[in-house]
Tab-separated table of C-alpha atoms in Angstrom:
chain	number	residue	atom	x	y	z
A	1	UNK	CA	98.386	79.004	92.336
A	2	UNK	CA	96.111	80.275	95.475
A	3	UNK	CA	97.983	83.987	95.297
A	4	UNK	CA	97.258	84.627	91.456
A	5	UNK	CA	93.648	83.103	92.055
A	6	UNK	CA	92.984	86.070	94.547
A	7	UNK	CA	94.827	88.656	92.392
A	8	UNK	CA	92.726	87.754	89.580
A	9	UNK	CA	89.845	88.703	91.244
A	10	UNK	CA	91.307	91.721	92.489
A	11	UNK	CA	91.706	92.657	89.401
A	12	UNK	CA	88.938	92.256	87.847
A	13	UNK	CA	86.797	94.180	90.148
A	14	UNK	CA	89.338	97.039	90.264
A	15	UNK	CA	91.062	97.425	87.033
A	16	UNK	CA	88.514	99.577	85.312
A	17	UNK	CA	88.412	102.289	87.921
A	18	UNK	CA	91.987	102.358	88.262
A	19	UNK	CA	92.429	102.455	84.395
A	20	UNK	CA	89.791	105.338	84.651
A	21	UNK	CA	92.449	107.521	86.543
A	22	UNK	CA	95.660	106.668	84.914
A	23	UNK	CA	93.731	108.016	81.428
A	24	UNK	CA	92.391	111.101	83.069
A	25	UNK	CA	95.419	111.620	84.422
A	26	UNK	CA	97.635	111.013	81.661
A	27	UNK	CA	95.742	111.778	78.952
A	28	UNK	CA	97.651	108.970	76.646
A	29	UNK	CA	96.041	105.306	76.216
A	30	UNK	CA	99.820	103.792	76.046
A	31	UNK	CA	100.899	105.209	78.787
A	32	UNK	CA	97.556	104.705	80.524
A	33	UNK	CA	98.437	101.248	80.419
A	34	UNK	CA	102.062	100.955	81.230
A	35	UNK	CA	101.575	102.971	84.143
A	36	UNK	CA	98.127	100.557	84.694
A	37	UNK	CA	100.701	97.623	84.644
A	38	UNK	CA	102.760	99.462	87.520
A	39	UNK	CA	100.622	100.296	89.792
A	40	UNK	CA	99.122	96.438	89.788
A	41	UNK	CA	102.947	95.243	90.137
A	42	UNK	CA	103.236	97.781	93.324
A	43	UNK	CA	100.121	96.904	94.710
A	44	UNK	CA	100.827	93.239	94.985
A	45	UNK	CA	104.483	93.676	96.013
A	46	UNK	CA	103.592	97.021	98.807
A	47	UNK	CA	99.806	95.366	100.278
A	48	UNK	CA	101.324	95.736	103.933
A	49	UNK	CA	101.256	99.107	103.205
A	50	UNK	CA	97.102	98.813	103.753
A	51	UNK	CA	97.957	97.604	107.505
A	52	UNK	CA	98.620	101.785	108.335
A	53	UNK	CA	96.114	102.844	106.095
A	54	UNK	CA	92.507	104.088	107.545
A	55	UNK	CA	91.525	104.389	103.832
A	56	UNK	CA	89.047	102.107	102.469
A	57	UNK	CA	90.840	99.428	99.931
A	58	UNK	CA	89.567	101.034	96.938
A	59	UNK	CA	90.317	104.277	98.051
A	60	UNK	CA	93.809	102.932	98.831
A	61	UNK	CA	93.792	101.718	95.673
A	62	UNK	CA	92.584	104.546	93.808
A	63	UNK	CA	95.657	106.476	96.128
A	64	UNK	CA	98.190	104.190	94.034
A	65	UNK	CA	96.894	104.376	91.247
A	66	UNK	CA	96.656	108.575	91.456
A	67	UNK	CA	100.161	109.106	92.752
A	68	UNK	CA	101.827	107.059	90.540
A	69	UNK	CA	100.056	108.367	87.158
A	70	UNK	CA	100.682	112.125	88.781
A	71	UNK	CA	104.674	110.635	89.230
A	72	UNK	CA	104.715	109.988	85.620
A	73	UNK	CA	103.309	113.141	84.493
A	74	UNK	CA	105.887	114.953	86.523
A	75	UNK	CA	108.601	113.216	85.186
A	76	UNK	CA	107.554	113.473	81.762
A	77	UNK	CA	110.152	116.375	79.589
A	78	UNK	CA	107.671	118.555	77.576
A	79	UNK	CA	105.506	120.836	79.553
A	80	UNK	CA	104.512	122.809	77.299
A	81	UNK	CA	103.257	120.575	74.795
A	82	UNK	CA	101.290	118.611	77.576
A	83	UNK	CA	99.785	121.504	78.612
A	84	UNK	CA	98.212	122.228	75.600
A	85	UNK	CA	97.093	118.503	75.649
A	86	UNK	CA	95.356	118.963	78.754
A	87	UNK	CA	93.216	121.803	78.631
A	88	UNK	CA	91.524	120.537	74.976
A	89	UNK	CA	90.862	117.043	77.298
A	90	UNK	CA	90.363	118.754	80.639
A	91	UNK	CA	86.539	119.221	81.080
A	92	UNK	CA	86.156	121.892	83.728
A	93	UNK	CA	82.708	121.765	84.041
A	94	UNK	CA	81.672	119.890	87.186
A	95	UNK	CA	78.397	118.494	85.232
A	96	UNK	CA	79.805	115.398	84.467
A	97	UNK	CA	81.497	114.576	87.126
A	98	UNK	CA	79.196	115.575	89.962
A	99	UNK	CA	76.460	113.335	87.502
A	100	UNK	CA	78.501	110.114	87.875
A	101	UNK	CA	78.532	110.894	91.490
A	102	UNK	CA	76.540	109.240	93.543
A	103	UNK	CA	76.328	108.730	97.707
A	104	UNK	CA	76.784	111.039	100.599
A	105	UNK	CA	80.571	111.546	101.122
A	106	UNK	CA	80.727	112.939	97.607
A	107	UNK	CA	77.583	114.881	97.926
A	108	UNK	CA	79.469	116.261	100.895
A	109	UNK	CA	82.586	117.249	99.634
A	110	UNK	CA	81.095	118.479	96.324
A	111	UNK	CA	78.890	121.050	98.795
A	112	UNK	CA	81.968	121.958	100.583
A	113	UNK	CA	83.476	122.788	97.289
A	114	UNK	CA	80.594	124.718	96.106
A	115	UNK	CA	81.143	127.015	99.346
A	116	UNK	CA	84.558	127.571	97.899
A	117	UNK	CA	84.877	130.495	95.275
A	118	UNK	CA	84.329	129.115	91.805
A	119	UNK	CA	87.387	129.200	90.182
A	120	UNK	CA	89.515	127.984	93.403
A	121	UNK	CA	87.156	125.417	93.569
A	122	UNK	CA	87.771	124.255	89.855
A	123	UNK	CA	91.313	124.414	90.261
A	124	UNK	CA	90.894	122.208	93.226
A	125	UNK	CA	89.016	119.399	91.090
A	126	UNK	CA	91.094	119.971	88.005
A	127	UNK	CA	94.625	119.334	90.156
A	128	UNK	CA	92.907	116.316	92.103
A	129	UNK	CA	91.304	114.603	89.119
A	130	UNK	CA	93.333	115.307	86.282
A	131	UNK	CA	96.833	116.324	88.506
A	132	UNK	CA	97.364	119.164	87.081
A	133	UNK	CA	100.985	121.059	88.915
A	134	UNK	CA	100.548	124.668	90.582
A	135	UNK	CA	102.638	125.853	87.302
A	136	UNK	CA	99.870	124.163	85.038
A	137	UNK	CA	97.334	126.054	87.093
A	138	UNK	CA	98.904	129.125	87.680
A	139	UNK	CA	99.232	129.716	83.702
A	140	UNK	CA	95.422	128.363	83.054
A	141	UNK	CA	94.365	130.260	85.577
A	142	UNK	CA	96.752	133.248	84.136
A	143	UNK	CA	97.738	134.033	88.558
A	144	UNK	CA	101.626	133.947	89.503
A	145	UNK	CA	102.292	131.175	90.636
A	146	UNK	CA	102.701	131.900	94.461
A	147	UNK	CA	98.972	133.284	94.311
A	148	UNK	CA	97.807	129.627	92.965
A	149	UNK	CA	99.629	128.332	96.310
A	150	UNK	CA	98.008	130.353	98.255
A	151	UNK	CA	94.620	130.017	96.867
A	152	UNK	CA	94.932	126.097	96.763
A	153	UNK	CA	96.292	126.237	100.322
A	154	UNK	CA	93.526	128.498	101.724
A	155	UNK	CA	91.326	126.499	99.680
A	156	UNK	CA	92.664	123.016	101.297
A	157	UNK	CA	92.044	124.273	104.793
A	158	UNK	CA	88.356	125.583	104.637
A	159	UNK	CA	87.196	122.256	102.454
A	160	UNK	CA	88.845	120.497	105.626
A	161	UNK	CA	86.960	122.973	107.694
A	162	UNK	CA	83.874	122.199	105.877
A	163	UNK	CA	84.225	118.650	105.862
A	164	UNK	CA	84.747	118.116	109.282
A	165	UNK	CA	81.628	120.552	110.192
B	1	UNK	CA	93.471	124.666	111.836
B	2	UNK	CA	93.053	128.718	111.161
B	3	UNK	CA	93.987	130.782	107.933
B	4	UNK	CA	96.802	132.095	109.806
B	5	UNK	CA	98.611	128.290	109.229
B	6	UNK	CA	99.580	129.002	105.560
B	7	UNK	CA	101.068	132.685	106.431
B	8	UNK	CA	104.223	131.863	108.969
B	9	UNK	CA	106.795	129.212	107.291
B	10	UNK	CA	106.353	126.329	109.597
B	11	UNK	CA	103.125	125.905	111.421
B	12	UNK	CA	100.856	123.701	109.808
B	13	UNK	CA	103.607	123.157	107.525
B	14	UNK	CA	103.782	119.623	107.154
B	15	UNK	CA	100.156	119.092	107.046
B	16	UNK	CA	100.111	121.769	104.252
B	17	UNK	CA	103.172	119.848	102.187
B	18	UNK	CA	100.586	116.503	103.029
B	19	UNK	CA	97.451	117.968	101.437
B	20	UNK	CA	99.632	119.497	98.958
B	21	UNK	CA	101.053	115.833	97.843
B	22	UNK	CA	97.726	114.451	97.794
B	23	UNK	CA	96.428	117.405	95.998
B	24	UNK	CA	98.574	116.737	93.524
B	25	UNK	CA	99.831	119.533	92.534
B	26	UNK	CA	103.582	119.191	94.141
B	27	UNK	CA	106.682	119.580	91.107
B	28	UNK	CA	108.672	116.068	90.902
B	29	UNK	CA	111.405	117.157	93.069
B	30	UNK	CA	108.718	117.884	95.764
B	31	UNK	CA	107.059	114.742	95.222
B	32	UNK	CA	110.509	112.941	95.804
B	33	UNK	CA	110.765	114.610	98.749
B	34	UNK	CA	106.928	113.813	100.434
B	35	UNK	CA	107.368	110.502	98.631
B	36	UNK	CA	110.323	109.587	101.082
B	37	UNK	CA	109.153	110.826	103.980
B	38	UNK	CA	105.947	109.056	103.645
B	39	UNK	CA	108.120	105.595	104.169
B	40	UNK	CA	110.351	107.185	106.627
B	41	UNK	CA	108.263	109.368	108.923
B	42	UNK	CA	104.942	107.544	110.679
B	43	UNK	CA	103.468	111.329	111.823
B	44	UNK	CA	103.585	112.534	107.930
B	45	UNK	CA	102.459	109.553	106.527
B	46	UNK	CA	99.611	110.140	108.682
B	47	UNK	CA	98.734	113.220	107.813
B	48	UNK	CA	98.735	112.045	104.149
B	49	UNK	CA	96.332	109.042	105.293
B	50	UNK	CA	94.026	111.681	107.042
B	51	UNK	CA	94.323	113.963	103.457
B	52	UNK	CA	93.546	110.819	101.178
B	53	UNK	CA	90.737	109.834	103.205
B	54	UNK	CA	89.491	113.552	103.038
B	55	UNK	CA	89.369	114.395	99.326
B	56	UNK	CA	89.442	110.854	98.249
B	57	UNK	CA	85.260	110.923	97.747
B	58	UNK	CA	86.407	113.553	94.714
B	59	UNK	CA	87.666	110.349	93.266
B	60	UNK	CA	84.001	109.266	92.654
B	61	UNK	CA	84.349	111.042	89.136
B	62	UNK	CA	87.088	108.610	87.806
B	63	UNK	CA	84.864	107.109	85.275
B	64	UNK	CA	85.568	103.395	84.723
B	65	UNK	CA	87.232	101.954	81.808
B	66	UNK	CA	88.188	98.875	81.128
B	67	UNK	CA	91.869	98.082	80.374
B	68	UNK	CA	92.524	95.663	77.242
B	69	UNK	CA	93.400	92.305	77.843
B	70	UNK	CA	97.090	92.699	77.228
B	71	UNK	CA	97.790	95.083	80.359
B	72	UNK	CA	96.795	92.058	81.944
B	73	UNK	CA	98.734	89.403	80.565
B	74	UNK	CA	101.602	91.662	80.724
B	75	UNK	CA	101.300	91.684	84.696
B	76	UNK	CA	100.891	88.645	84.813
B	77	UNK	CA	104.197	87.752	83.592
B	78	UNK	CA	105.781	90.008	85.718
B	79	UNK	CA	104.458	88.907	88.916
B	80	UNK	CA	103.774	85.553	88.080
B	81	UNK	CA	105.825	83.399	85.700
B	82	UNK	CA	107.742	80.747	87.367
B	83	UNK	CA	111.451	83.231	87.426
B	84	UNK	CA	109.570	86.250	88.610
B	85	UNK	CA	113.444	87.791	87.374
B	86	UNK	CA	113.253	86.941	84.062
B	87	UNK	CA	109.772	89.191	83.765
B	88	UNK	CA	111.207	92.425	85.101
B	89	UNK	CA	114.572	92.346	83.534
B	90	UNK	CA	112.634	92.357	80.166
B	91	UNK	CA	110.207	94.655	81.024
B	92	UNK	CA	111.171	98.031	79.648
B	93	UNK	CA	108.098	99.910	81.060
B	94	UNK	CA	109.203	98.627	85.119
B	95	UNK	CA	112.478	99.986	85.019
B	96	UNK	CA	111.635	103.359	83.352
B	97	UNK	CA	109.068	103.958	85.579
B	98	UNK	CA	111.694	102.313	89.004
B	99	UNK	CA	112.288	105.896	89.344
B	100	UNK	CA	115.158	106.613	92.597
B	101	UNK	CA	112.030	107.099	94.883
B	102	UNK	CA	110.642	103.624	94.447
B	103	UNK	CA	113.848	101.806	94.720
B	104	UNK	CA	114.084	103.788	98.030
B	105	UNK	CA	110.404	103.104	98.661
B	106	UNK	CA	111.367	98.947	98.272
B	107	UNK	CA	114.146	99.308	100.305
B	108	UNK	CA	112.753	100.371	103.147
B	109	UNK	CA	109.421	97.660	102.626
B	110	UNK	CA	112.549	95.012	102.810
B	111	UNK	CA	113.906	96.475	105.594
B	112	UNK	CA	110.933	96.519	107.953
B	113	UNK	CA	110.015	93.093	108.162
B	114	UNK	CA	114.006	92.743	110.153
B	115	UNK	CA	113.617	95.893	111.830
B	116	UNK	CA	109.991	94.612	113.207
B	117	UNK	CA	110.159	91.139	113.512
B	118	UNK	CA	106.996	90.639	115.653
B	119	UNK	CA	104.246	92.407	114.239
B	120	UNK	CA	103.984	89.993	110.549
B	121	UNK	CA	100.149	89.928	110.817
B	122	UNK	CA	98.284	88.256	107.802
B	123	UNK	CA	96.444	90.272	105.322
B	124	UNK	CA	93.265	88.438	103.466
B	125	UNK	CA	91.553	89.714	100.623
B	126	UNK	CA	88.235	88.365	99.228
B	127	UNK	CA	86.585	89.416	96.090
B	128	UNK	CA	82.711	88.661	97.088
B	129	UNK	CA	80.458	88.093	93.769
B	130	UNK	CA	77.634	85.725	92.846
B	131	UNK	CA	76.606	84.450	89.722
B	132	UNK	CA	73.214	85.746	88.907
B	133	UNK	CA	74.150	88.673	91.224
B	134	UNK	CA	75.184	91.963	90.463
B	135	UNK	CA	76.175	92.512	94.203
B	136	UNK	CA	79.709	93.098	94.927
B	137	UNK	CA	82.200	93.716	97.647
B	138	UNK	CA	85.697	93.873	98.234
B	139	UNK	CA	86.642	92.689	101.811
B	140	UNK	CA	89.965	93.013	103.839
B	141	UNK	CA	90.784	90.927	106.724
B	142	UNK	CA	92.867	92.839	108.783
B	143	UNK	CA	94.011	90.972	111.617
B	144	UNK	CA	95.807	93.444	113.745
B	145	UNK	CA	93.097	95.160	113.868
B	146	UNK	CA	90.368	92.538	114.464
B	147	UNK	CA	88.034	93.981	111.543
B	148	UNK	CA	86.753	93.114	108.175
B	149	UNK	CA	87.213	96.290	106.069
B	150	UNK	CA	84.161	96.268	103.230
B	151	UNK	CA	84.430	98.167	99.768
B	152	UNK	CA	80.791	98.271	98.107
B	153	UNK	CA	82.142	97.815	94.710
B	154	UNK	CA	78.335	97.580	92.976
B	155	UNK	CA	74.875	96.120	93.671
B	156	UNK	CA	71.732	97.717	95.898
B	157	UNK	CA	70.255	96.327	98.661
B	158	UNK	CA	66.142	95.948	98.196
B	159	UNK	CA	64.152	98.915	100.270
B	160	UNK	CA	63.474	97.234	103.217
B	161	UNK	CA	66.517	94.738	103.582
B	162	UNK	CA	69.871	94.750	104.689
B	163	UNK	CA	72.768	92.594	103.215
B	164	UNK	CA	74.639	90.744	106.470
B	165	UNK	CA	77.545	89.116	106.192
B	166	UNK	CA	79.050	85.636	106.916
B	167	UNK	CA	81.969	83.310	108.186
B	168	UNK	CA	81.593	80.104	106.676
B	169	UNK	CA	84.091	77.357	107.625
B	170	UNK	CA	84.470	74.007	105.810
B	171	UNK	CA	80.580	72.144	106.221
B	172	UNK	CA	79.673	74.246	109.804
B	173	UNK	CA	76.744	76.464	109.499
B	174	UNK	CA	77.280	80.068	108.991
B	175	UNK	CA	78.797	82.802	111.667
B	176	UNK	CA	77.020	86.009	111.133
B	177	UNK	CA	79.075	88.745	111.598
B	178	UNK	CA	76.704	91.132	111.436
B	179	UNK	CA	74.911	93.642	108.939
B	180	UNK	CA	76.648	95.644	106.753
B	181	UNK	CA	76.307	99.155	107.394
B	182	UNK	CA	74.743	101.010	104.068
B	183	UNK	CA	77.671	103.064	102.378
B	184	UNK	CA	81.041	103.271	100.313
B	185	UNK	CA	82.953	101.386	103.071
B	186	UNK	CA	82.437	99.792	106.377
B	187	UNK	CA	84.367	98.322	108.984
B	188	UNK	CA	83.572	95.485	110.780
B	189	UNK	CA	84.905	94.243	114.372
B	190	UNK	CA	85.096	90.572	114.505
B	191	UNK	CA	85.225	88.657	117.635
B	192	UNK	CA	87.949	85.914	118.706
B	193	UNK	CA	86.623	82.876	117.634
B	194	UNK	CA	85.405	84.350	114.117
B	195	UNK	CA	89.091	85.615	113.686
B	196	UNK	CA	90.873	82.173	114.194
B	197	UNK	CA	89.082	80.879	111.326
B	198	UNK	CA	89.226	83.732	109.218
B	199	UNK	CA	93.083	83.743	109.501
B	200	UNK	CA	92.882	79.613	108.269
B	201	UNK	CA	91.152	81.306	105.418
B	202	UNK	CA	87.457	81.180	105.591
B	203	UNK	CA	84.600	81.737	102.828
B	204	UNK	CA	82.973	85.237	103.546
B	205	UNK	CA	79.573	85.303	101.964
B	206	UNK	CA	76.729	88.370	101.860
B	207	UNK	CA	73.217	87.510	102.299
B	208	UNK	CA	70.058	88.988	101.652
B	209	UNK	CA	68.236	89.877	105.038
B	210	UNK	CA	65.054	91.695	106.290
B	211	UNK	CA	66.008	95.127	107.944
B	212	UNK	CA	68.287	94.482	111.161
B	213	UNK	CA	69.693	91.437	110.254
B	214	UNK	CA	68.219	87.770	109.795
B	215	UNK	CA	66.013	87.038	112.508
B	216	UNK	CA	67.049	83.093	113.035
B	217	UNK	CA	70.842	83.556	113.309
B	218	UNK	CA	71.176	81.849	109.714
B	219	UNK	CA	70.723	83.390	106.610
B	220	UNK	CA	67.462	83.313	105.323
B	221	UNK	CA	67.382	85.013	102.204
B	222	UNK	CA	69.380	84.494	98.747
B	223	UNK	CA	73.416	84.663	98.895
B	224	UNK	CA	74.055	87.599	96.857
B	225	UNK	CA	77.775	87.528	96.910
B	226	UNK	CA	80.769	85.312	98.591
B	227	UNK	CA	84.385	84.566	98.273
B	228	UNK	CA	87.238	82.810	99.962
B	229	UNK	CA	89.828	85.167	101.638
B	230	UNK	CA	93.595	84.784	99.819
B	231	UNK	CA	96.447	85.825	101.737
B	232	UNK	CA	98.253	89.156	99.250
């Protein structure tokens, strides 16, 4: 069959990455992979969705992938006990991540992030890569919770500002 | 796009609520709610394009890790055994995770092929690889907009050389259609003629060439990569 020929290959060359952020995201290799299994099902049944999309197709990919692990986390019954899961996985130091970076765009928006205070900007990275809710952050970050909006809205705005310098 | 956006209610509200949702840090109902209106209302699904695209090179810190082999074969029963049914009335995991926004979300994809009859334009993919190559590229053929959109997936071009890429139909000799910008992504405008035969499904292939492009109009150096495009 011509169709699973060409999702074959799609998978192959995009499976890892997107089975990097369903684990960092939900922390839980079974899960990792159900919700793995999803997102390849939606992606195959939704790909006229790319025909609006300006994104790249891994970055639309990645998109999926993100949402829908974030989608399960929400829906999932024990906060607390996941929140404790995340902060002994979360790593908050950028390090790692801004070592396994490489090429301009993320250069960029790791500068524009540095220009941000530090701990706005690590709340920034720790709700995009590991989707952590304002709640989550607002008790790590021990700020009421309106105070985490407004930081991660203010925040939002000048990396926009930044990025479009 | 001032400070003063996040202090009234409304202005810059919906761009806020966008960048929030792709921010991730939205509470389910919230997500429901962005979720729906992403399907429902062009403008804000816009603004959550222009919000992806934005922090989406944050995304470069995913490491990669590869799944085990039975995510795989699980897929592939859903989406491929002969009754397609059969595969996702068994499959526990689909309908826990079929929360009410995705059966909304499929209703509406079902819906707008009626509502817009005209405007079915075909979608290619093409995984381009080489043995003996670590060089690859994800390309999208997206006809209504006349482009190839490239994904550098791995692979470095030598100092010096640019990888350009190709239309090759049945035995005729290659169609450059041009060199591939350096980068994450590129898009690339194709012309008429090239489009006809990419939409009859044409092999895409990257070559090797010196700095600008090769300087006969063929390729001239080693085909690092190349695939045929499948409709998805």
């Amino acid at each position: 069959m011509k169709d699973r020929a060409a999702f074959d290959l799609l998978y192959r060359q995009t499976s890892a990455k997107l089975f990097g952020v369903c684990l960092r995201v939900l922390k839980d290799r079974g899960e990792a992979e159900e919700a793995l299994q999803e997102v390849f099902v939606k992606i195959w049944t939704k790909a006229d969705r790319f025909a609006v999309s300006d994104l790249s197709p891994i970055s639309w990919l990645v998109a999926i992938a993100r949402n829908h692990a974030i989608d399960r986390i929400r829906a999932r019954r024990e906060p607390a006990a996941y929140i404790d899961a995340a902060l002994e996985v979360a790593d908050p130091a950028p390090g790692p991540e801004a070592a396994a970076v490489a090429g301009g765009e993320s250069e960029r928006i790791y500068r524009c992030l540095d220009e941000l205070e530090k701990d706005r900007a690590a709340a920034v990275r720790g709700a995009y890569l590991d989707g952590e809710s304002y709640a989550e952050l607002a008790a790590r970050h021990d700020v009421p919770l309106n105070t985490m909006r407004t930081w991660l809205r203010r925040s939002l705005l000048k990396l926009r500002e930044c990025l479009e310098r | 796009m001032t400070l003063e956006e996040d202090n009234g209610p409304e202005p810059g509200g919906d761009d806020l609520f966008a960048a929030e949702y792709v921010l991730g840090v939205l509470a389910a109902d919230e997500r429901e709610i962005a979720s729906r209106r992403i399907d429902a209302d062009a403008a804000f699904a816009r603004l959550v394009d222009a919000w992806e695209a934005h922090l989406s090179p944050m995304a470069g810190a995913y490491p990669e890790t590869e799944p085990p082999i039975r995510v795989k074969e699980a897929i592939d029963r859903q989406l491929f055994v002969a009754e397609p049914r059969a595969g996702l009335w068994s499959s526990l995991a689909f309908w826990r995770g079929l929360a009410a926004a995705s059966v909304a979300a499929l209703a509406i994809t079902i819906a707008v092929p009626y509502l817009n009859p005209p405007v079915e334009q075909p979608r290619l993919v093409a995984s381009l690889a080489a043995d003996g190559s670590d060089v690859r590229y994800l390309a999208v053929y997206d006809a209504a907009h006349r482009e190839v959109g490239l994904s550098h997936v791995s692979g470095e071009r030598a100092a010096g050389k640019d990888f350009e890429l190709w239309m090759i139909e049945g035995k005729n000799a290659p169609v450059s259609i041009g060199v591939i910008p350096a980068g994450q992504t590129a898009h690339m405008t194709i012309s008429p003629a090239v489009q006809e035969k990419l939409a009859r499904g044409a092999v895409l292939a990257v070559s090797l060439e010196p700095a600008g492009g090769s300087p006969t109009g063929q390729p001239t150096g080693p085909v690092v990569a190349a695939g045929d495009l499948k409709s998805i």
